[in-house]
CSV table of C-alpha atoms and ligand atoms in Angstrom, one decimal:
chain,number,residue,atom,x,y,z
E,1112,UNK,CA,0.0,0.0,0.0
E,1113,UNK,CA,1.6,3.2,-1.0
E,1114,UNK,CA,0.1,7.0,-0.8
E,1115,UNK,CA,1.6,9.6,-3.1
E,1116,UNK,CA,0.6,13.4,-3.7
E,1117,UNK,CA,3.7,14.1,-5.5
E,1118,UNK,CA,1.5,15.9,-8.9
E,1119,UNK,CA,0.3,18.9,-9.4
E,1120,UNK,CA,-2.1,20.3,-7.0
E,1121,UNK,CA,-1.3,17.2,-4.8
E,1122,UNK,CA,-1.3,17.9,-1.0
E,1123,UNK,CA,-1.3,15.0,1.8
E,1124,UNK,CA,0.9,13.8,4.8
E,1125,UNK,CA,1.0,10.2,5.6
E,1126,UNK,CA,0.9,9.6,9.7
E,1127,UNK,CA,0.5,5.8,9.2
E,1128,UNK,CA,-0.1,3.4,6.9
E,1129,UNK,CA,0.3,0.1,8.5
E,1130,UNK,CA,-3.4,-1.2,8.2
E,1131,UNK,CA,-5.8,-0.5,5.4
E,1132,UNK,CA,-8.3,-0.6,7.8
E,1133,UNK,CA,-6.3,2.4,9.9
E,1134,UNK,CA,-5.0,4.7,7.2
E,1135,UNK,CA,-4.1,8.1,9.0
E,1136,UNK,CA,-3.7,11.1,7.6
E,1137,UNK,CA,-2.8,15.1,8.1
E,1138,UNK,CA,-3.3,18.0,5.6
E,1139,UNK,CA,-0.6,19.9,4.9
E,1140,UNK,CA,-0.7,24.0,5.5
E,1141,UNK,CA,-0.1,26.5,2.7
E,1142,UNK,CA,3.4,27.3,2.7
E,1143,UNK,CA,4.3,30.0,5.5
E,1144,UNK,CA,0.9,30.2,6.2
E,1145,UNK,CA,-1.2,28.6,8.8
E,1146,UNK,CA,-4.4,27.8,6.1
E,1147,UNK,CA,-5.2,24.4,5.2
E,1148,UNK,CA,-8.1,22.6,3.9
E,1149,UNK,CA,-7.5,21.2,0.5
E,1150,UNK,CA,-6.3,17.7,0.5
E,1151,UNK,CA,-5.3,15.4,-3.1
E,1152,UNK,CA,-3.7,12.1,-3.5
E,1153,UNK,CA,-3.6,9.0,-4.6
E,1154,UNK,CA,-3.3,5.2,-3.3
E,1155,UNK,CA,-2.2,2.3,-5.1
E,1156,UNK,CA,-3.6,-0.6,-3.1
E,1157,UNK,CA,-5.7,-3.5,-3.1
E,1158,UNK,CA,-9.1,-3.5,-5.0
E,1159,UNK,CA,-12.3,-4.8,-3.2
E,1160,UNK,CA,-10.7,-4.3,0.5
E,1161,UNK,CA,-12.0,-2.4,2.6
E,1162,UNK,CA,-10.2,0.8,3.1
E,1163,UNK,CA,-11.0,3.7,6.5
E,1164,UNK,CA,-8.9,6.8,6.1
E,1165,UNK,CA,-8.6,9.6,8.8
E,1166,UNK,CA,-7.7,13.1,8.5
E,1167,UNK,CA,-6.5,13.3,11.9
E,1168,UNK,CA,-6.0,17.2,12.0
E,1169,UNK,CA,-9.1,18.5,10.2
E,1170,UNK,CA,-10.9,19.8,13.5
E,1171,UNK,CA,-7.8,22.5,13.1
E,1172,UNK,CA,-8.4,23.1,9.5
E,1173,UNK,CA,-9.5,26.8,8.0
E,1174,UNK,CA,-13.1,25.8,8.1
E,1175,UNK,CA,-13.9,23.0,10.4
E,1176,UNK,CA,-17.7,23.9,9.2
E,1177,UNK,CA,-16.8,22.6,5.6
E,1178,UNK,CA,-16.8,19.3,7.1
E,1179,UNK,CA,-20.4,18.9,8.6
E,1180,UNK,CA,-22.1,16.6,6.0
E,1181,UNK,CA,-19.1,17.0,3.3
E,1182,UNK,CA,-18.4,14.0,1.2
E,1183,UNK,CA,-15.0,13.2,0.0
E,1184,UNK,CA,-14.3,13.2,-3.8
E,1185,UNK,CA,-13.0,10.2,-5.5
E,1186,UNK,CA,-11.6,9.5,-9.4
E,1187,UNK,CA,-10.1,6.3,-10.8
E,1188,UNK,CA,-9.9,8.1,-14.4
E,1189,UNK,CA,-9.0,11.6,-13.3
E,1190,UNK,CA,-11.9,12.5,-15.0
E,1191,UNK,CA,-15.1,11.4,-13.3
E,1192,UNK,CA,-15.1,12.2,-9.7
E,1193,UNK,CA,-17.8,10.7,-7.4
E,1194,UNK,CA,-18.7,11.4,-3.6
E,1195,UNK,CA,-18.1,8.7,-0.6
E,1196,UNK,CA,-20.3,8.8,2.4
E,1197,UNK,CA,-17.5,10.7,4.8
E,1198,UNK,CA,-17.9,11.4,8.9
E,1199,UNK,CA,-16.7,14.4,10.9
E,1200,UNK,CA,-16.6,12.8,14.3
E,1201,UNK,CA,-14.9,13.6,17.1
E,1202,UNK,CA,-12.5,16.2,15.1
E,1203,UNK,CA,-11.6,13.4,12.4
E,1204,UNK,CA,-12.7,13.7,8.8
E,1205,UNK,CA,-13.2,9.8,8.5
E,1206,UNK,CA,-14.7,8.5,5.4
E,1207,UNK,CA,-14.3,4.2,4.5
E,1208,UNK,CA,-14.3,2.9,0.5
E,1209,UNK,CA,-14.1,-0.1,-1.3
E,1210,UNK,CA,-11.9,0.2,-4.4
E,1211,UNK,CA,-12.7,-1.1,-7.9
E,1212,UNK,CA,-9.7,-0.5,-8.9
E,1213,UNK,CA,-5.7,-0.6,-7.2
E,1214,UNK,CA,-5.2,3.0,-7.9
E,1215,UNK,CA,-7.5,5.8,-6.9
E,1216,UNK,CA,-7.5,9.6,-6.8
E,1217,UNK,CA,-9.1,11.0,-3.3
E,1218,UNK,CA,-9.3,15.4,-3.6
E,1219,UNK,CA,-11.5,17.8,-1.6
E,1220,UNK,CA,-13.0,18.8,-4.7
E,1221,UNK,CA,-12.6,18.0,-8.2
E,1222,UNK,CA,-8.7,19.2,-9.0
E,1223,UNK,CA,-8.5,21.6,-12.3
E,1224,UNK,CA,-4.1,21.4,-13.0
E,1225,UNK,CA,-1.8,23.7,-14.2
E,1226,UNK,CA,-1.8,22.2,-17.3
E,1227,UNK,CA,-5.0,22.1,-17.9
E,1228,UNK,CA,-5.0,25.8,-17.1
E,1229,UNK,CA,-2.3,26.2,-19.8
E,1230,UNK,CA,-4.2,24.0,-22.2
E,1231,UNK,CA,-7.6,26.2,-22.0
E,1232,UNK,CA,-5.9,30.0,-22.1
E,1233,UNK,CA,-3.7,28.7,-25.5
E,1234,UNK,CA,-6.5,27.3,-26.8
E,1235,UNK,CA,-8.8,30.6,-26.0
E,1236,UNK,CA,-6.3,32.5,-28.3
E,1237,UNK,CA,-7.5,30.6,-31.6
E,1238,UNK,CA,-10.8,32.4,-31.1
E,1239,UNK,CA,-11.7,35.4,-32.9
E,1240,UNK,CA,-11.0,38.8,-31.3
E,1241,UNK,CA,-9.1,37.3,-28.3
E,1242,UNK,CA,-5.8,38.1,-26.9
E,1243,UNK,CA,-3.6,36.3,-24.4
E,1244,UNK,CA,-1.8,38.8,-22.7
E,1245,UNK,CA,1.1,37.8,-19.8
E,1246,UNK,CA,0.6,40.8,-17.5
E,1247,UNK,CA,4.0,39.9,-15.5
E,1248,UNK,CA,5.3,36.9,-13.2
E,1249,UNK,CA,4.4,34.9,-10.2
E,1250,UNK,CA,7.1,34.5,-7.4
E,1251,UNK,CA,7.7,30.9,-8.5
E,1252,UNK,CA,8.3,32.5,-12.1
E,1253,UNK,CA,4.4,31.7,-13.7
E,1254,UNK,CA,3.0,33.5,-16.1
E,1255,UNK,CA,0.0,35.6,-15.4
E,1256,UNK,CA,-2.5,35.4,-18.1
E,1257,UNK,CA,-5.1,37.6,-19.0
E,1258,UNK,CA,-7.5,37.3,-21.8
E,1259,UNK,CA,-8.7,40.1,-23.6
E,1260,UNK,CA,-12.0,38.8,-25.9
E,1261,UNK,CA,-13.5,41.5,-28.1
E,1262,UNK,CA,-12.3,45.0,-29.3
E,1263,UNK,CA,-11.8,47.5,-27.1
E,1264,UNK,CA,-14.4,50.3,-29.3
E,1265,UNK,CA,-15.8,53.1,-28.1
E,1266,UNK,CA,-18.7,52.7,-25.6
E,1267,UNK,CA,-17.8,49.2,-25.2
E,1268,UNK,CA,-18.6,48.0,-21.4
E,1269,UNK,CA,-15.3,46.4,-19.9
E,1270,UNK,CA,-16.3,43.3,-18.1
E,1271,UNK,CA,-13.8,41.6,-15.7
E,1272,UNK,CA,-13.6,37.9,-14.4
E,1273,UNK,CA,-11.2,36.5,-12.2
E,1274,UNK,CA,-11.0,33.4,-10.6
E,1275,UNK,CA,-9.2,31.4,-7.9
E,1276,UNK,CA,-7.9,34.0,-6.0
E,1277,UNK,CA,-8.1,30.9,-3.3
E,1278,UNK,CA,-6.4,28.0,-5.2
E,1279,UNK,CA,-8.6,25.1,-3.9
E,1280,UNK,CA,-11.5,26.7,-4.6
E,1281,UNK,CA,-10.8,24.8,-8.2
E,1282,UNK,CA,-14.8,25.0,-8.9
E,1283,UNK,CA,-13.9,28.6,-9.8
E,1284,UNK,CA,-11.6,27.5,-12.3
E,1285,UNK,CA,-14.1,25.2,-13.8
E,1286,UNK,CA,-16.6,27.5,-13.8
E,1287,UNK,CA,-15.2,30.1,-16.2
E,1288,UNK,CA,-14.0,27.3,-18.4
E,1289,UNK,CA,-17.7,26.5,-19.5
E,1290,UNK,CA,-18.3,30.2,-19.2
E,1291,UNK,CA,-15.3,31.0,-22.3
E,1292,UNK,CA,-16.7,27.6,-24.3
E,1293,UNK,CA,-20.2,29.6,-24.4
E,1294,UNK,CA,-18.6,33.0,-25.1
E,1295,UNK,CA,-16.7,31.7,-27.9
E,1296,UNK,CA,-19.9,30.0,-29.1
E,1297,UNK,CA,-20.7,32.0,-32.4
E,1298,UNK,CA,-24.1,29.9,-32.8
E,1299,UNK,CA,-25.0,31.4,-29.4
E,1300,UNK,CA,-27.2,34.2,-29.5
E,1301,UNK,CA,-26.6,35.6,-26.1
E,1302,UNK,CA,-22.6,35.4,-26.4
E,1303,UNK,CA,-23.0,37.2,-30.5
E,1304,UNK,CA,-24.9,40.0,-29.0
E,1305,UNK,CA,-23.0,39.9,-25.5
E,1306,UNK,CA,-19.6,40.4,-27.9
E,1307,UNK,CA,-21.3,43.4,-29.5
E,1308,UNK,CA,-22.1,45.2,-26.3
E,1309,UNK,CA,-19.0,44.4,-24.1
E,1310,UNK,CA,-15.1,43.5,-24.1
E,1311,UNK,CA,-14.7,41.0,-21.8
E,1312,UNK,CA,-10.9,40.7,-19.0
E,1313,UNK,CA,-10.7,37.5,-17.7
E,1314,UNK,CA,-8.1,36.2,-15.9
E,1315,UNK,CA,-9.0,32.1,-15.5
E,1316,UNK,CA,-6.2,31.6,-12.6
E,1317,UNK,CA,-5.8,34.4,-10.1
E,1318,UNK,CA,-3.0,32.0,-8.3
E,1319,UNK,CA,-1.3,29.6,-10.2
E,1320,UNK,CA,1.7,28.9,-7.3
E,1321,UNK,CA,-0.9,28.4,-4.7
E,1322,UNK,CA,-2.9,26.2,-7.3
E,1323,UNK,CA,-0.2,23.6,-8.2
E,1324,UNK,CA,1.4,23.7,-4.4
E,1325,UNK,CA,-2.0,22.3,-3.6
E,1326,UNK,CA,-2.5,25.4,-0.9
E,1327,UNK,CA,-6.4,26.1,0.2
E,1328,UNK,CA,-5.8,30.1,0.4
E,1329,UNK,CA,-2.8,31.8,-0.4
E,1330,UNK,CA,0.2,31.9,-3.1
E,1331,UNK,CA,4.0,31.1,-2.9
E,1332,UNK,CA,4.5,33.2,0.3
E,1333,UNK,CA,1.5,32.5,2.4
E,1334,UNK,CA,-0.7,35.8,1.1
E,1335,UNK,CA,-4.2,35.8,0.5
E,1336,UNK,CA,-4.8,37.5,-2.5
E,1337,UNK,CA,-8.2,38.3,-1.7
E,1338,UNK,CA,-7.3,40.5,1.2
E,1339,UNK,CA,-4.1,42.5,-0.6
E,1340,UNK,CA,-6.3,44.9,-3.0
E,1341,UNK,CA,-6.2,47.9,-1.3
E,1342,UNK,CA,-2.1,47.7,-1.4
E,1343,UNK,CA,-0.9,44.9,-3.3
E,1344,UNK,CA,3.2,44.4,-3.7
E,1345,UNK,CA,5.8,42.7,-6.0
E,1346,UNK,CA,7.1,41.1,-3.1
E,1347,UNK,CA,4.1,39.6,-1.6
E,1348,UNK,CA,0.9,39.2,-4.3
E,1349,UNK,CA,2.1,40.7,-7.4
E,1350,UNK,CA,-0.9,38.4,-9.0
E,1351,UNK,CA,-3.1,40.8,-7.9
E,1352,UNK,CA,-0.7,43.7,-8.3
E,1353,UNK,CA,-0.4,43.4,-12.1
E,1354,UNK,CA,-4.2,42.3,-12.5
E,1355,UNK,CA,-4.9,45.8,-10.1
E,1356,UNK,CA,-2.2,47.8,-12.5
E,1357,UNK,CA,-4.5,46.5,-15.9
E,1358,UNK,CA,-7.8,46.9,-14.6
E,1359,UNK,CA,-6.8,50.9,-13.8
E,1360,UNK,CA,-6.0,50.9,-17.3
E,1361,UNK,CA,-8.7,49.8,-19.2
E,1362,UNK,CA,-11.4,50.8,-16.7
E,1363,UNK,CA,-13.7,48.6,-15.0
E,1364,UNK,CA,-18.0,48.4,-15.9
E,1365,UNK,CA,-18.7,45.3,-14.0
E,1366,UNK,CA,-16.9,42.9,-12.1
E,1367,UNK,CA,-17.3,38.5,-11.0
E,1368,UNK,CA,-14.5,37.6,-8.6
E,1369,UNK,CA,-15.0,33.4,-8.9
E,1370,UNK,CA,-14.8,31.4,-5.9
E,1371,UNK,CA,-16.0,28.1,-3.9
E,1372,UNK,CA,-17.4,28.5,-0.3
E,1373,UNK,CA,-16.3,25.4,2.5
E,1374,UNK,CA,-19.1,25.6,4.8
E,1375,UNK,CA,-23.0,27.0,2.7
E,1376,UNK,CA,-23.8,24.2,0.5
E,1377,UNK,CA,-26.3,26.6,-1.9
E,1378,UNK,CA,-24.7,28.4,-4.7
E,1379,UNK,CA,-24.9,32.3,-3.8
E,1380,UNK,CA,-23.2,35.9,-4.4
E,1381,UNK,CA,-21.6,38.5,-2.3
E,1382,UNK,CA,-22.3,42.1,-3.0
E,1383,UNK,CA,-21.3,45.7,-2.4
E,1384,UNK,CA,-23.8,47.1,0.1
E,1385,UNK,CA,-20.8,47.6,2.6
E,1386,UNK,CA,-18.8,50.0,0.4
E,1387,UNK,CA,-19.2,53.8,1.1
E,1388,UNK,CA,-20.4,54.7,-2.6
E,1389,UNK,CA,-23.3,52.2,-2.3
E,1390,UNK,CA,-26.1,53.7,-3.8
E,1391,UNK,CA,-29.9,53.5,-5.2
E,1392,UNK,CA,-28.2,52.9,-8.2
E,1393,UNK,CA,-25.7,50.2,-7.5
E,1394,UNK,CA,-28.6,48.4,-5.5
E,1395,UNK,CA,-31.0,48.1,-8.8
E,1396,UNK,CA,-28.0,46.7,-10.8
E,1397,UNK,CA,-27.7,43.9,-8.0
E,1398,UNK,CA,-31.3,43.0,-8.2
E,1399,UNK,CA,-31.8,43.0,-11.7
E,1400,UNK,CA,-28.3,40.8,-12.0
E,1401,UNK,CA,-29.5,38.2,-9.4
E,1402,UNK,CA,-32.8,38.4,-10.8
E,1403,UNK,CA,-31.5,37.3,-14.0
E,1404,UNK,CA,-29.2,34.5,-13.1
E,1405,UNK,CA,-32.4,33.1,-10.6
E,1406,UNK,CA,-34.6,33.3,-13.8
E,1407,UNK,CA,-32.1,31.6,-16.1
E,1408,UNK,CA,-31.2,28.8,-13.2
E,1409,UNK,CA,-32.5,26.9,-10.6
E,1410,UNK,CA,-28.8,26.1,-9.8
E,1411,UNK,CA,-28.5,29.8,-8.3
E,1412,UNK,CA,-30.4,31.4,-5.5
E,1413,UNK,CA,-30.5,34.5,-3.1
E,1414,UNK,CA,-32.0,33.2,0.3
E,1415,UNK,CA,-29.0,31.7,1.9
E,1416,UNK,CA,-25.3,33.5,1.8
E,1417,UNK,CA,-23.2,35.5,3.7
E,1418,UNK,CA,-24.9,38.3,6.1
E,1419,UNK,CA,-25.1,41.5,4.6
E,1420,UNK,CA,-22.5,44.3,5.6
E,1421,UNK,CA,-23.6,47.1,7.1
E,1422,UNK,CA,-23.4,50.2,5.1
E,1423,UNK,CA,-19.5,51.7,5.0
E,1424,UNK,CA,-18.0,48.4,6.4
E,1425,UNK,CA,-17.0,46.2,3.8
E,1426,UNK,CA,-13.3,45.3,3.8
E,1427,UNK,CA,-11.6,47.7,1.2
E,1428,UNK,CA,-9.0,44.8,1.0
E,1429,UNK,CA,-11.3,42.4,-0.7
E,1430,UNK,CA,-11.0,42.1,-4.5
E,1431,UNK,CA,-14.9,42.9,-5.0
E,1432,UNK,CA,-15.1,45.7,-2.7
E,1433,UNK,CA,-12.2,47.8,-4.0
E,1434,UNK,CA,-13.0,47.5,-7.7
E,1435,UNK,CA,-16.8,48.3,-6.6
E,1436,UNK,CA,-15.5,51.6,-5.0
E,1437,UNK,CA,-12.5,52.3,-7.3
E,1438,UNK,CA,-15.0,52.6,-10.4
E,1439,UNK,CA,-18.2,52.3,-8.8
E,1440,UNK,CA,-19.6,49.5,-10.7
E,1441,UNK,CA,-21.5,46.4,-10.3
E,1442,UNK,CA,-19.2,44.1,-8.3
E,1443,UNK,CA,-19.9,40.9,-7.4
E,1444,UNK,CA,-18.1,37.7,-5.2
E,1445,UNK,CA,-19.8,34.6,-7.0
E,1446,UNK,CA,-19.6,31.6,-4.2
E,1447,UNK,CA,-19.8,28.0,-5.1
E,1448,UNK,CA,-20.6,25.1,-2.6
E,1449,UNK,CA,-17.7,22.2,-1.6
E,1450,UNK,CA,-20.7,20.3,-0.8
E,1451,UNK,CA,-24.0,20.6,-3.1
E,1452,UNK,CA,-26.5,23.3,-4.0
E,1453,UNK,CA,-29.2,22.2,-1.9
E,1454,UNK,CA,-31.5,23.4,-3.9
E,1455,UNK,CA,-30.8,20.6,-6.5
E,1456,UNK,CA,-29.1,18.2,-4.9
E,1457,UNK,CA,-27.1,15.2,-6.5
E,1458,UNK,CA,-26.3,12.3,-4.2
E,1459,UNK,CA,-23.7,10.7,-6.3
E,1460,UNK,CA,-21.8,13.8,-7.3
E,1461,UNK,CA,-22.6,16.3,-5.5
E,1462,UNK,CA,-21.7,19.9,-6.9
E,1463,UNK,CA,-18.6,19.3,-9.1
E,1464,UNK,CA,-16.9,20.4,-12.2
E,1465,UNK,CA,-19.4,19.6,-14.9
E,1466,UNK,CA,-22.2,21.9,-12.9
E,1467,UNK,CA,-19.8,24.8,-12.0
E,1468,UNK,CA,-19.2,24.9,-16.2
E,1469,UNK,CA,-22.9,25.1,-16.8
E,1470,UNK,CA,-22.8,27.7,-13.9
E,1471,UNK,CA,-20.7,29.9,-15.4
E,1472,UNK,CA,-21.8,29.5,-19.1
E,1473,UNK,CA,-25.3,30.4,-17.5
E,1474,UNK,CA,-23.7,33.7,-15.9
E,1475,UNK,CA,-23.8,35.4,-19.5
E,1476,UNK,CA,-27.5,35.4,-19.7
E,1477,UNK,CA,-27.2,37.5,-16.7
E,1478,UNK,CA,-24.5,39.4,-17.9
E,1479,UNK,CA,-26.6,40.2,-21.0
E,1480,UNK,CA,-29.6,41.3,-18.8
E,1481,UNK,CA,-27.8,43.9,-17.3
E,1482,UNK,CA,-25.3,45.0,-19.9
E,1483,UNK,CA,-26.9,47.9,-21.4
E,1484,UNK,CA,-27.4,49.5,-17.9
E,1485,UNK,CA,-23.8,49.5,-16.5
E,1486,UNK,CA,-23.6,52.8,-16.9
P,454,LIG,ZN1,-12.6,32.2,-1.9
């Protein structure tokens, strides 16, 4: 019996493995960073035994609440991951399988690689009108990639997408991969006219380091991009540095930061009602945006989420707060489920990559219901 996590986005520690029936098990934590969550690897063992694994430390891990009623993911292709029944007992993440097969993939959600990253921005810049642009370097020497779709023309709105500013929130990823196979869809009608109305930024991979060191929440150097807006550096987050430096350039009409949430199993968004320039204004852009998705969806609702800020108290050092009050635009955090969307649930799978696809290719019907009122 043999564990390995030694692949991209791979993160496990062995603590014993002398019984199949006793496999134990710690999560590793970001690098310089206390953070941890996100677990990968594989075992090659014996098919039809009976194996238990415990994660021995996950009562200390970022969100003990992502545990209650989470099921473990499971691949013996790498491409089709299923759930197994899991237990959070007694501050163990405990979850027992039978194998079909000797080798099999266990991840907290369903991993999206570096190279598959790599495969989907080359491939984007064989569509019509789009650019792959490297904005500058990660601290473990990645690219930063950018694509521009559409020409920037007069009265154009500028639409911005960025994902995975927290690298295990891979759902994020996999959601603006279904979202670019719709926009690049010329026999869609709401992507043809969507192209006529808007240039669209998207950055598919906000964190490549922390992505392929299998981190939960921060890059190379233990920073969470998500609270480093307000004053990004070279030194510690230039990921959001150069993304910040680009999006002052071109302007900003409407923003989606992309991202997974451990503990709500709904799908949901986070808006701007805590910045200081909230207004009438901004509030009937939000409505009519959520109204949209919710009409287009059942897969997205606005009952359960985060608590509202109160007005003037949103952290400035979020990525959706300070583009919403640097150019006063709609500004949205979209939040996807570890679990499932209660709403629609799915026993076997669960929310997973095929559904956060659909979830972002849905997005641009919302997109399109509010494009002509940005500003
Ligand atoms: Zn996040």
């Amino acid at each position: 019996m043999r564990i390995t996590s030694n692949f991209d986005s791979g993160n496990i520690e062995v603590v014993s493995l002398e019984s199949s029936s006793d496999i134990q098990l710690n999560i590793s934590k970001d690098n310089e960073s206390d953070f941890y969550q996100w677990f990968h690897f594989k075992i090659e063992s014996t098919a039809g035994e009976e194996h238990k694994f415990r994660i021995l430390n996950a009562a200390q891990a970022s969100y003990p609440q992502g545990w209650q009623d989470y099921k473990t993911m499971a691949s013996y292709d790498r491409e089709t991951w299923f759930r197994i029944d899991t237990d959070y007992q007694d501050g163990e993440l405990i979850f027992n399988h039978i194998p079909e097969f000797d080798h099999v993939f266990y991840a907290y959600f369903v991993p999206y690689s570096y190279e598959r990253h790599l495969d989907l921005i080359h491939k984007s810049q064989l569509s019509p009108d789009t650019q792959l642009i490297t904005l500058g370097q990660t601290l473990d020497g990645r690219d930063m990639s950018l694509l521009q779709i559409g020409q920037e023309v007069e009265g154009k709105k500028k639409v911005w997408i960025t994902a995975r500013q927290h690298p295990g929130e891979s759902m994020a990823q996999w959601y603006v991969e279904g979202l670019l196979q719709r926009l690049f869809d010329h026999d869609d009608a709401v992507s043809r006219l969507l192209m006529d109305e808007a240039v669209f930024y998207i950055v598919p991979n906000m964190n490549p380091d922390g992505s392929a060191r299998g981190h939960l929440r921060t890059n190379a150097v233990g920073s969470n991009l998500n609270r480093e807006w307000l004053e990004p550096s070279l030194d510690k987050s230039p990921e959001v540095y150069y993304v910040r430096e680009k999006m002052l350039e071109t302007g900003v009409d409407m923003f989606l930061d992309i991202h997974g949430d451990e503990a709500i199993p709904y799908n949901f968004v986070a808006g701007c009602e805590g910045i200081k320039s909230y207004d009438a204004r901004h509030q009937a852009l939000e409505e009519a945006f959520k109204a949209a998705y919710a009409a287009v969806t059942p897969e997205f609702q606005d009952v359960h989420g985060y608590d509202k800020d109160e007005p003037g108290t949103a952290l400035p050092t979020v990525g959706a707060s300070w583009v919403g009050e640097q150019f006063k635009c709609l500004s949205y955090t979209v939040e996807m489920p570890f679990k499932d969307h209660n709403d629609a649930p799915d026993a076997f799978y669960g929310w997973n990559d095929v559904r956060s696809a659909k979830f972002g290719a849905d997005v641009l019907t919302a997109v399109l219901a509010v494009v002509k009122k940005l500003r």
